[in-house]
C-alpha angles and dihedrals in degrees: 000000000000088000096038090130087074095055116106105255122196090260092053093047089054093047122099089253090069096041124115110307094017092119092051130062123244093266094050092047091049091048091049091050091049091049093050091047092052091046091052090047092050093050091048092046093051092046092048092049093049092050092048090050095055093041092053090046090055090045090057088054093046090051089060093055114094105242139123119286093243093055093043093050092045092053091049091050092052090049089053091050091050092050094049092045090054091050090054091046089060091050104065090162087072102080112201114184124180126201115275090251097045095111092042091051091055091047089054093047094048092047092052092046090051089053091050091050092050091049091049091050091052091049095043093239132130110268120254108260126228119234116199112200122196139180116247123215104128144022084247089071091076095043094049095042092054091045093051100041115104109255092247089056094049089051094058105031128093132176145199118260132183110263092236089067088063088065099053120103115262093356090066090059090053094046093051097040096052095047101243119166122249120227111212110209120192090218134036091207115122113257094019110117105170109132133207099259095199094053094041092054089069092044093052091052088056090049091050091050090051092052094045089052091057099270125143132222132222123186147146107254092197086072096217142040109283114234090196103042094178088076117050112227122237112276118250114240101230095078092043091054090050091050091053093044091057096029087233126193109243132214132166127223106192128186130197122193102023095124088059089060097036112018118215097253098034118115090212132020133204102119116150111270148123125254127191123195140178140185121221132178115235109171113001089159089058138275093271093057089048092055091044090054090048091052091050088065088066096219105186092217091058098044096102097029120116116241096257092055092051090049091049093048097047094043091051090052091051092049090050091051091048091050092048091049090058089055092047091052091051091050093046089052091053091047091050091051092049090050092052090049091052092048090049091051091051091053091050 
């Protein structure tokens, strides 16, 4: 008791000195954090691989069953979604939080699309397709989008994928089984987007047939993974031209924080992190009406622009605003928490 002043009192235990990492130096704390991050990544990677193995095994069985291509692809897409949802379920350190109105937004979109389909059936016309546009900063974008889509969306949606992905083990089975569309680039060099026009002509005919049959399309209009995700890249024009050609309804599913979970150059993700995401409608009355409304504003910079450039420019601006809003909400949440802590301290 002579040296009782050196004993850890309650006040000392609650002080920053005795907080997590206080008994270890900066290097030890950093090493421990790195170890835990790699452990989390390993667990996620193994879980993801196991789920992809059993889903592809079932896909091989499904492909042997005599059924229409649309049904076969839809079943394989739902299997993929189930596998990726299970992988996320076993990675609770990956916090994925949607906007409060995420479910309501999808309910609104699906209700409007059902009305469009009913109108098209009465008029004997092809239904208006839905295009889902997303920002692209990580491989986790695809995994999380598929996991968070409503099942009825997964069933109908297809996307473009680089042709080299159709040659990778396991992933190639998924790509082919679900009916995604290969993009044939003339060069494998990063940042080079010139495509093989002859090969892509056949692919685009398949895409058109999918859309005319009532299918939907989801893609990343930036055209590449963004190394600086805070600033949305200019949209490539190909998807915008397709949206105008089919007068597609447009929505945006935007993520913030995915590179924290699955860094750009990492082979496998699963690091601890928090992701926020939101869904916003952009042009539910069709891409053509959206451009017409934009032209009515008489922006001098857009006066001589073709429709697809105006659509690309305005849609990029909206995606940037949506991305920024996710950051603002995160910051406002932190500020609110700090405010409550200060008020609690004053009361004490």
